[in-house]
PDB file of C-alpha atoms in Angstrom:
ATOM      1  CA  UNK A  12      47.813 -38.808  -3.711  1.00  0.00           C
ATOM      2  CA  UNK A  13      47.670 -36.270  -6.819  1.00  0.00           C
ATOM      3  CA  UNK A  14      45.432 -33.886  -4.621  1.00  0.00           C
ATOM      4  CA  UNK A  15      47.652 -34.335  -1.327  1.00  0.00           C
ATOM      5  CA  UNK A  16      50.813 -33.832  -3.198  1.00  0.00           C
ATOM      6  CA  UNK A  17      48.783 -30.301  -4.244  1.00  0.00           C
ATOM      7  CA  UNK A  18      47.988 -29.133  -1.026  1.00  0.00           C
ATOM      8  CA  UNK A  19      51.553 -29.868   0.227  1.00  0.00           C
ATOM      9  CA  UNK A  20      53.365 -27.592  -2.444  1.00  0.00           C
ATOM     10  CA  UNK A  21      50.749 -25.332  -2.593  1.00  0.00           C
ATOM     11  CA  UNK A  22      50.252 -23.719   0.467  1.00  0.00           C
ATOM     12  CA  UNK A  23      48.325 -20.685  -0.302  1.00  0.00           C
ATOM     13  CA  UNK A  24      45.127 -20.443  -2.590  1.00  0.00           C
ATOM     14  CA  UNK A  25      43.841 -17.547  -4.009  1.00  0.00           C
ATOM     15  CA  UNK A  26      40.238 -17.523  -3.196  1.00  0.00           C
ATOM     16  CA  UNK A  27      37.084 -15.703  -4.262  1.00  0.00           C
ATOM     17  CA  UNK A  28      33.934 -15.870  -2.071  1.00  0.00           C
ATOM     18  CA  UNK A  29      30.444 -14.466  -2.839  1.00  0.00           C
ATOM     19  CA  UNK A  30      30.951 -10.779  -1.098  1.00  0.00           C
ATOM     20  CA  UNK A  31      27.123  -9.772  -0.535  1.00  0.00           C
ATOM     21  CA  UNK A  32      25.161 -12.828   0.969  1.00  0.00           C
ATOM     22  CA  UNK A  33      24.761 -12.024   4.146  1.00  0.00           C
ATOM     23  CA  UNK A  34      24.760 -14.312   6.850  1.00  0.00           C
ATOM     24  CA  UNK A  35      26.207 -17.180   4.051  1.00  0.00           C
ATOM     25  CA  UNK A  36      29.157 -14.947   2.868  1.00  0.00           C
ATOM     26  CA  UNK A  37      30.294 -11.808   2.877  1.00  0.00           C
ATOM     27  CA  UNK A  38      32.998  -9.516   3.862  1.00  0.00           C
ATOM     28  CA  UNK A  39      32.393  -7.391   7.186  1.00  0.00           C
ATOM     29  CA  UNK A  40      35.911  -5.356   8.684  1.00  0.00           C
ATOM     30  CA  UNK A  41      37.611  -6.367   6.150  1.00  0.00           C
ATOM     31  CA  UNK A  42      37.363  -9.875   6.856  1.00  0.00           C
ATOM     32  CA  UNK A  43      35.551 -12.779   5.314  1.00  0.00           C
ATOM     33  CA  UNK A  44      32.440 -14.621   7.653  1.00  0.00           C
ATOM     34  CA  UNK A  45      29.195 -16.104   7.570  1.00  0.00           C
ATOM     35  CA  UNK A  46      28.491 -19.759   7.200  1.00  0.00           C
ATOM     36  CA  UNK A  47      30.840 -20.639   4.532  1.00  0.00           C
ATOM     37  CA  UNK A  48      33.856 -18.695   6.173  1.00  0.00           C
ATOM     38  CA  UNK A  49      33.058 -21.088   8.899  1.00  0.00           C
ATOM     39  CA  UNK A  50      33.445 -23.831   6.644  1.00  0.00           C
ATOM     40  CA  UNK A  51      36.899 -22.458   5.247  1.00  0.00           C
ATOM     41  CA  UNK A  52      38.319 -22.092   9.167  1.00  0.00           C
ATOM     42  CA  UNK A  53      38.042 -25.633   9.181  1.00  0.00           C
ATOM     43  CA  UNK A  54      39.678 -26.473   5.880  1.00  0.00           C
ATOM     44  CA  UNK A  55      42.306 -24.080   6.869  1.00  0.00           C
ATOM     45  CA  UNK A  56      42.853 -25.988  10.344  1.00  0.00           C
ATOM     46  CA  UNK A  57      43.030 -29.275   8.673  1.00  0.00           C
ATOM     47  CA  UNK A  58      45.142 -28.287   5.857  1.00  0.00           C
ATOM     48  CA  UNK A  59      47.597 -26.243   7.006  1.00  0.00           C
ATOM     49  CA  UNK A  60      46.357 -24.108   3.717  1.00  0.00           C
ATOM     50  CA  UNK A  61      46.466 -20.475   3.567  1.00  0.00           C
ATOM     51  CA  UNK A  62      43.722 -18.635   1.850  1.00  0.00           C
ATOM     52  CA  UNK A  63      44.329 -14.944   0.321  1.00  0.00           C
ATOM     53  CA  UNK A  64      40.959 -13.767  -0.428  1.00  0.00           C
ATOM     54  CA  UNK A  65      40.610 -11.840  -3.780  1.00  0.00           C
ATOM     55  CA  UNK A  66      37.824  -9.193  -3.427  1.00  0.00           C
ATOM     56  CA  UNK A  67      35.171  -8.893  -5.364  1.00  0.00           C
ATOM     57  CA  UNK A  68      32.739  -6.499  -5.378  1.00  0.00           C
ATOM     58  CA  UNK A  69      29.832  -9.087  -6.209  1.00  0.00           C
ATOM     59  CA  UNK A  70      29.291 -12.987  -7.561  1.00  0.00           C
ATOM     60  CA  UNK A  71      29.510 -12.044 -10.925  1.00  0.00           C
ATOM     61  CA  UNK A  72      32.726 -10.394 -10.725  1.00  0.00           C
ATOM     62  CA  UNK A  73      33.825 -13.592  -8.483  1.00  0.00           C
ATOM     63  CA  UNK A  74      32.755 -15.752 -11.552  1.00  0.00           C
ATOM     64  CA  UNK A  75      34.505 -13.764 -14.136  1.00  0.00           C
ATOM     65  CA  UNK A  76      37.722 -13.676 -12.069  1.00  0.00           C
ATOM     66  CA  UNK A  77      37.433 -17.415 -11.599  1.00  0.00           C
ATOM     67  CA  UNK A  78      37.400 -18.191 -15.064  1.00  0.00           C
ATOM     68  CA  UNK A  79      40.151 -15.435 -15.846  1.00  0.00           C
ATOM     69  CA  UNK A  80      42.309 -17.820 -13.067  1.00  0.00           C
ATOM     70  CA  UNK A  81      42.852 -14.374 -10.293  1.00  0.00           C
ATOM     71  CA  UNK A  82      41.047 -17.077  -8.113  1.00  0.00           C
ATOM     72  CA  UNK A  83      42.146 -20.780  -7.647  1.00  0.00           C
ATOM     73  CA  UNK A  84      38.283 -21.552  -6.134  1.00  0.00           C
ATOM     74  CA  UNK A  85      35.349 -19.683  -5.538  1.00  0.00           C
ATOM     75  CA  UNK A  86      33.996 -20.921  -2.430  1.00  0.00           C
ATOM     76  CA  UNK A  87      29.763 -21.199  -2.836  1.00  0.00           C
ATOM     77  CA  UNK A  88      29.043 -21.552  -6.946  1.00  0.00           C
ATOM     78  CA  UNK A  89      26.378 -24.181  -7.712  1.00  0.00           C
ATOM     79  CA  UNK A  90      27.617 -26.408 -10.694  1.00  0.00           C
ATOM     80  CA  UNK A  91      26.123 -25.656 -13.826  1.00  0.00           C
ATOM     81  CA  UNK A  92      26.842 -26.733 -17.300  1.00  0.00           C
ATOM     82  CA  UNK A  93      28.980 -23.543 -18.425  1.00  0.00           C
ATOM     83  CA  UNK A  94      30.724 -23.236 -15.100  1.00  0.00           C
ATOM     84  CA  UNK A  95      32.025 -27.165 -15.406  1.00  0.00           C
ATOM     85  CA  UNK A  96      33.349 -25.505 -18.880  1.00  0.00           C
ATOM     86  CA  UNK A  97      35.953 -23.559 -16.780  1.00  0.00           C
ATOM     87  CA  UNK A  98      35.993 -24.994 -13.489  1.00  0.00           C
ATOM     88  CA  UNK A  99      35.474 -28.432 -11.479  1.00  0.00           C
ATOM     89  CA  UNK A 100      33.233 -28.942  -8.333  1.00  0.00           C
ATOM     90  CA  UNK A 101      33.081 -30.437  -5.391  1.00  0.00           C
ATOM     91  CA  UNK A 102      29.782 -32.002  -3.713  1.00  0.00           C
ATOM     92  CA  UNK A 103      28.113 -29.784  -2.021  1.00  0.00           C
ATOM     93  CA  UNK A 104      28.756 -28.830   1.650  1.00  0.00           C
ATOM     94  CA  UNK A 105      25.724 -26.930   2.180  1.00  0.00           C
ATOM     95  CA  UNK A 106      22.270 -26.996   0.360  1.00  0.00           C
ATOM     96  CA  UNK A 107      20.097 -23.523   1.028  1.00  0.00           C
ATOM     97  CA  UNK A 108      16.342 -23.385  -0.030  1.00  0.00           C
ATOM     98  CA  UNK A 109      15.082 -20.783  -2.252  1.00  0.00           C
ATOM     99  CA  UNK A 110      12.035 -18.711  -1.402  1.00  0.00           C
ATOM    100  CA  UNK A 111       9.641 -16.075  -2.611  1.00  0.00           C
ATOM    101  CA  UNK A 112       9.541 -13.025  -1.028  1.00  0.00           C
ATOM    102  CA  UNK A 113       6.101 -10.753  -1.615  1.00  0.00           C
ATOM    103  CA  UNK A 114       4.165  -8.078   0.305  1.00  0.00           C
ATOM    104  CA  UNK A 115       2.382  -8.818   3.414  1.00  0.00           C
ATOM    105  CA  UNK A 116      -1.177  -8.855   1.886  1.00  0.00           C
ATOM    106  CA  UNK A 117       0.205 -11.761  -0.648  1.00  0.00           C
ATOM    107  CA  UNK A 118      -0.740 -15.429   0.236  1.00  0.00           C
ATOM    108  CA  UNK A 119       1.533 -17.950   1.642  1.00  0.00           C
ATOM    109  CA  UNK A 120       1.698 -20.546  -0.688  1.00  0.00           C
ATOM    110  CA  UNK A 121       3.108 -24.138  -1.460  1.00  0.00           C
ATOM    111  CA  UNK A 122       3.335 -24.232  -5.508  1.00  0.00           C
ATOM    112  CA  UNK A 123       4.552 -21.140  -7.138  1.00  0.00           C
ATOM    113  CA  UNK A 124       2.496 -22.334 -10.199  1.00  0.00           C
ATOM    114  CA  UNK A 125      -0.809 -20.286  -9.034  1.00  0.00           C
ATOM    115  CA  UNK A 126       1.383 -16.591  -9.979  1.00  0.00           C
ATOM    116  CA  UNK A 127       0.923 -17.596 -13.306  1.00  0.00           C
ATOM    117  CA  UNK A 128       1.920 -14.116 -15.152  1.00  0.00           C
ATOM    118  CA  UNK A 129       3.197 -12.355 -12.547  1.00  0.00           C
ATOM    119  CA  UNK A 130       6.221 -10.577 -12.761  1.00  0.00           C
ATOM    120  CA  UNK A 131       8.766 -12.217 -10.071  1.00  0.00           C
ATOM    121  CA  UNK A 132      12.416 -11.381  -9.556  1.00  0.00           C
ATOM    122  CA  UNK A 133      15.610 -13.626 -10.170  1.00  0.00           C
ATOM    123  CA  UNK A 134      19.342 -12.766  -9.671  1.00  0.00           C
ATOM    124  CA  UNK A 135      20.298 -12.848 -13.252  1.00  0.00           C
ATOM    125  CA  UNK A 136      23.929 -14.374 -11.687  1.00  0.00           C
ATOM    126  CA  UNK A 137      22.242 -17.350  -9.905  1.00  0.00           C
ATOM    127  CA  UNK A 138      22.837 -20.350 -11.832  1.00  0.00           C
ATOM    128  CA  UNK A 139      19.359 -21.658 -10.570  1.00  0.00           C
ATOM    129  CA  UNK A 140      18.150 -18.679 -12.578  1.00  0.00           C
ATOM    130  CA  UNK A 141      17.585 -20.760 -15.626  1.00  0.00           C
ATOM    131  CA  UNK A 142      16.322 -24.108 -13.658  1.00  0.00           C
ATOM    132  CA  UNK A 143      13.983 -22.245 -11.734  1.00  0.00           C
ATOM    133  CA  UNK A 144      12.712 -20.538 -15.567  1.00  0.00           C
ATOM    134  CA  UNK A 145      12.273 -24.007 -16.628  1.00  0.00           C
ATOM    135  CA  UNK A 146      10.588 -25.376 -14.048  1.00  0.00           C
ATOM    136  CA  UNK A 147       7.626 -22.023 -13.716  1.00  0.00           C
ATOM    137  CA  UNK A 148       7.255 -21.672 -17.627  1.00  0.00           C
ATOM    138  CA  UNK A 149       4.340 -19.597 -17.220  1.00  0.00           C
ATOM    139  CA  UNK A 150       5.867 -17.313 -14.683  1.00  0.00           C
ATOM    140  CA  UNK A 151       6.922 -13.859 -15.756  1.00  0.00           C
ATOM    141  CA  UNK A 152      10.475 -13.848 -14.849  1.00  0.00           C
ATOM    142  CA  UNK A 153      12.371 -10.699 -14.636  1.00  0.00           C
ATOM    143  CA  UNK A 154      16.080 -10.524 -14.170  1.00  0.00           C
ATOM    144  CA  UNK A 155      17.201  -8.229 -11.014  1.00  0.00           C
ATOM    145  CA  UNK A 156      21.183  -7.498 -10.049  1.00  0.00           C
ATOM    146  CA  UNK A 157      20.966  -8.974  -6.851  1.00  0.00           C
ATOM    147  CA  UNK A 158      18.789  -9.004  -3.697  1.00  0.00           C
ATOM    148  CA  UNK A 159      18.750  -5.409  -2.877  1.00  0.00           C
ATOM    149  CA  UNK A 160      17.286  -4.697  -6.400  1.00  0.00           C
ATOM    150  CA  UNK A 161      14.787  -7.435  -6.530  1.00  0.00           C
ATOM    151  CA  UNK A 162      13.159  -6.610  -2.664  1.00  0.00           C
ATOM    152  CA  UNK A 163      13.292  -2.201  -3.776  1.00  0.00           C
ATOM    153  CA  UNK A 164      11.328  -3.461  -7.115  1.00  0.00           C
ATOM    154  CA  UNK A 165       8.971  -5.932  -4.692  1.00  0.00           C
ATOM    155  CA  UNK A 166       8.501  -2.707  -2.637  1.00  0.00           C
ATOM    156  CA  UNK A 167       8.111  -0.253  -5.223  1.00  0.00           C
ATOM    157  CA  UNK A 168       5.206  -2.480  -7.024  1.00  0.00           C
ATOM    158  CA  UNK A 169       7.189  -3.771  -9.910  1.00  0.00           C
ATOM    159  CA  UNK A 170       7.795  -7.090  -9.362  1.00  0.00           C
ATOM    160  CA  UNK A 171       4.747  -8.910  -7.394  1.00  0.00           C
ATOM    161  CA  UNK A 172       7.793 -10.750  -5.793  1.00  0.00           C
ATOM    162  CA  UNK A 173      11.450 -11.825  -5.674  1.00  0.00           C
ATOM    163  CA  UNK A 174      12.861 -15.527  -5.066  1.00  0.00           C
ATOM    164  CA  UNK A 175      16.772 -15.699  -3.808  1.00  0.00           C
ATOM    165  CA  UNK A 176      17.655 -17.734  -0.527  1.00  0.00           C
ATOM    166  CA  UNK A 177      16.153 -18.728   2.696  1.00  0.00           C
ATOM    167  CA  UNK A 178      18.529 -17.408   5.032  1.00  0.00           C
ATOM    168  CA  UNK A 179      19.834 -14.649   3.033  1.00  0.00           C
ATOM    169  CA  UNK A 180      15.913 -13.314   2.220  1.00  0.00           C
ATOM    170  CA  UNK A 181      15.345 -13.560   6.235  1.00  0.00           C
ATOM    171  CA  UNK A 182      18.249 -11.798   7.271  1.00  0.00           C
ATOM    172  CA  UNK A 183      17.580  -8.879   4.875  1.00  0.00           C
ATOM    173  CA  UNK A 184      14.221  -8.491   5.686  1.00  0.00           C
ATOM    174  CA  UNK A 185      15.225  -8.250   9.487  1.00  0.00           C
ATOM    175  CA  UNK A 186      18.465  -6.455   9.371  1.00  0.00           C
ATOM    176  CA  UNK A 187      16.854  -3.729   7.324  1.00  0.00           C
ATOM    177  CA  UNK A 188      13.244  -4.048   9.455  1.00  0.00           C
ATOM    178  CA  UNK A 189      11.132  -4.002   6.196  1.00  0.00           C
ATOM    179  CA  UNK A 190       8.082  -5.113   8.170  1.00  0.00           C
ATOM    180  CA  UNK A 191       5.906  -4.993   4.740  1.00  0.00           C
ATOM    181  CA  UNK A 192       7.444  -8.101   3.177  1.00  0.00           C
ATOM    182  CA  UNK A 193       7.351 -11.617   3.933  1.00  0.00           C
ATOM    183  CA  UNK A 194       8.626 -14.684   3.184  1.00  0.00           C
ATOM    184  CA  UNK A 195       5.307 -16.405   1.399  1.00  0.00           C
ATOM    185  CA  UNK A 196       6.812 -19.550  -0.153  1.00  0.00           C
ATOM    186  CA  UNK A 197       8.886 -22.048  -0.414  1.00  0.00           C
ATOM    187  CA  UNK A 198      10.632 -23.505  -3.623  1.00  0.00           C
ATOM    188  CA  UNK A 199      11.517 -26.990  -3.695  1.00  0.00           C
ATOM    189  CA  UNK A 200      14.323 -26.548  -5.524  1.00  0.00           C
TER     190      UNK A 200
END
């Protein structure tokens, strides 16, 4: 009742969104798609809600300005310990697999433990950042800004590779036809 009473006074969120994950989220025209704009249509339909979208000009910035309060949610942010500090969390609506993403001579692989000291890239943003750390202890882990950075230092011979998301890894690696990387593992996590 306390949350329906909310939505009925409410009426219009403020709402930050991750602005660079292509095809999950991001802004194109000046509007907000990908797969979670999809899933905000439908709120939107079956609340009557109105959502003013806050721009950011990447998920840190988005994080920062939901903790300052510019945003009442932040649309994709996996719950971590510090987040629940500042913000609460629904389940989640959508689960996305990370991957590694190397040069075409590299191995496809199915346990990340065999690039044992070498240097792969992590979005120093992602919350899985410090999970994935923990989990690869012997991995070199090197904090990147975001995809862009970690794929230019895969490509330049810096990093060996670069983990971030499934779909957001494939759609990078087609959109901007780099035909020497793949996609040579799989996380599970």
């Amino acid at each position: 009742k306390k949350e329906e009473n909310y939505i009925k006074n409410k009426k219009q969120i403020n709402m930050c969104i991750v602005p660079d994950v292509k095809p999950y989220s991001y802004i194109e025209n000046n509007e907000f798609v990908g797969f979670v704009a999809d899933y905000f249509k439908l709120l939107k339909k079956n609340t009557n809600l109105t959502f003013n979208l806050i721009k950011t000009d990447d998920f840190a910035q988005s994080i920062k300005f939901l903790k300052e309060k510019k945003c009442d949610i932040l649309t994709s942010a996996e719950e971590n310990p510090d987040r629940k500090s500042f913000a609460n969390f629904t389940p989640a609506y959508m689960n996305a697999p990370f991957v590694l993403i190397t040069n075409n001579q590299a191995p496809f692989v199915d346990n990340l433990e065999v690039f044992k000291n070498k240097k792969i890239g992590l979005v120093k943003s992602y919350s899985a950042n410090k999970g994935i750390r923990n989990e690869y202890p012997d991995i070199d882990f090197v904090d990147v800004e975001n995809l862009d950075d970690g794929i230019q230092k895969v490509l330049d011979g810096e990093l060996y590779g670069h983990i971030d998301l499934l779909h957001t890894s494939w759609y990078k690696i087609y959109e901007k036809n780099l035909t020497t990387l793949k996609i040579a593992g799989k996380l599970d996590y």
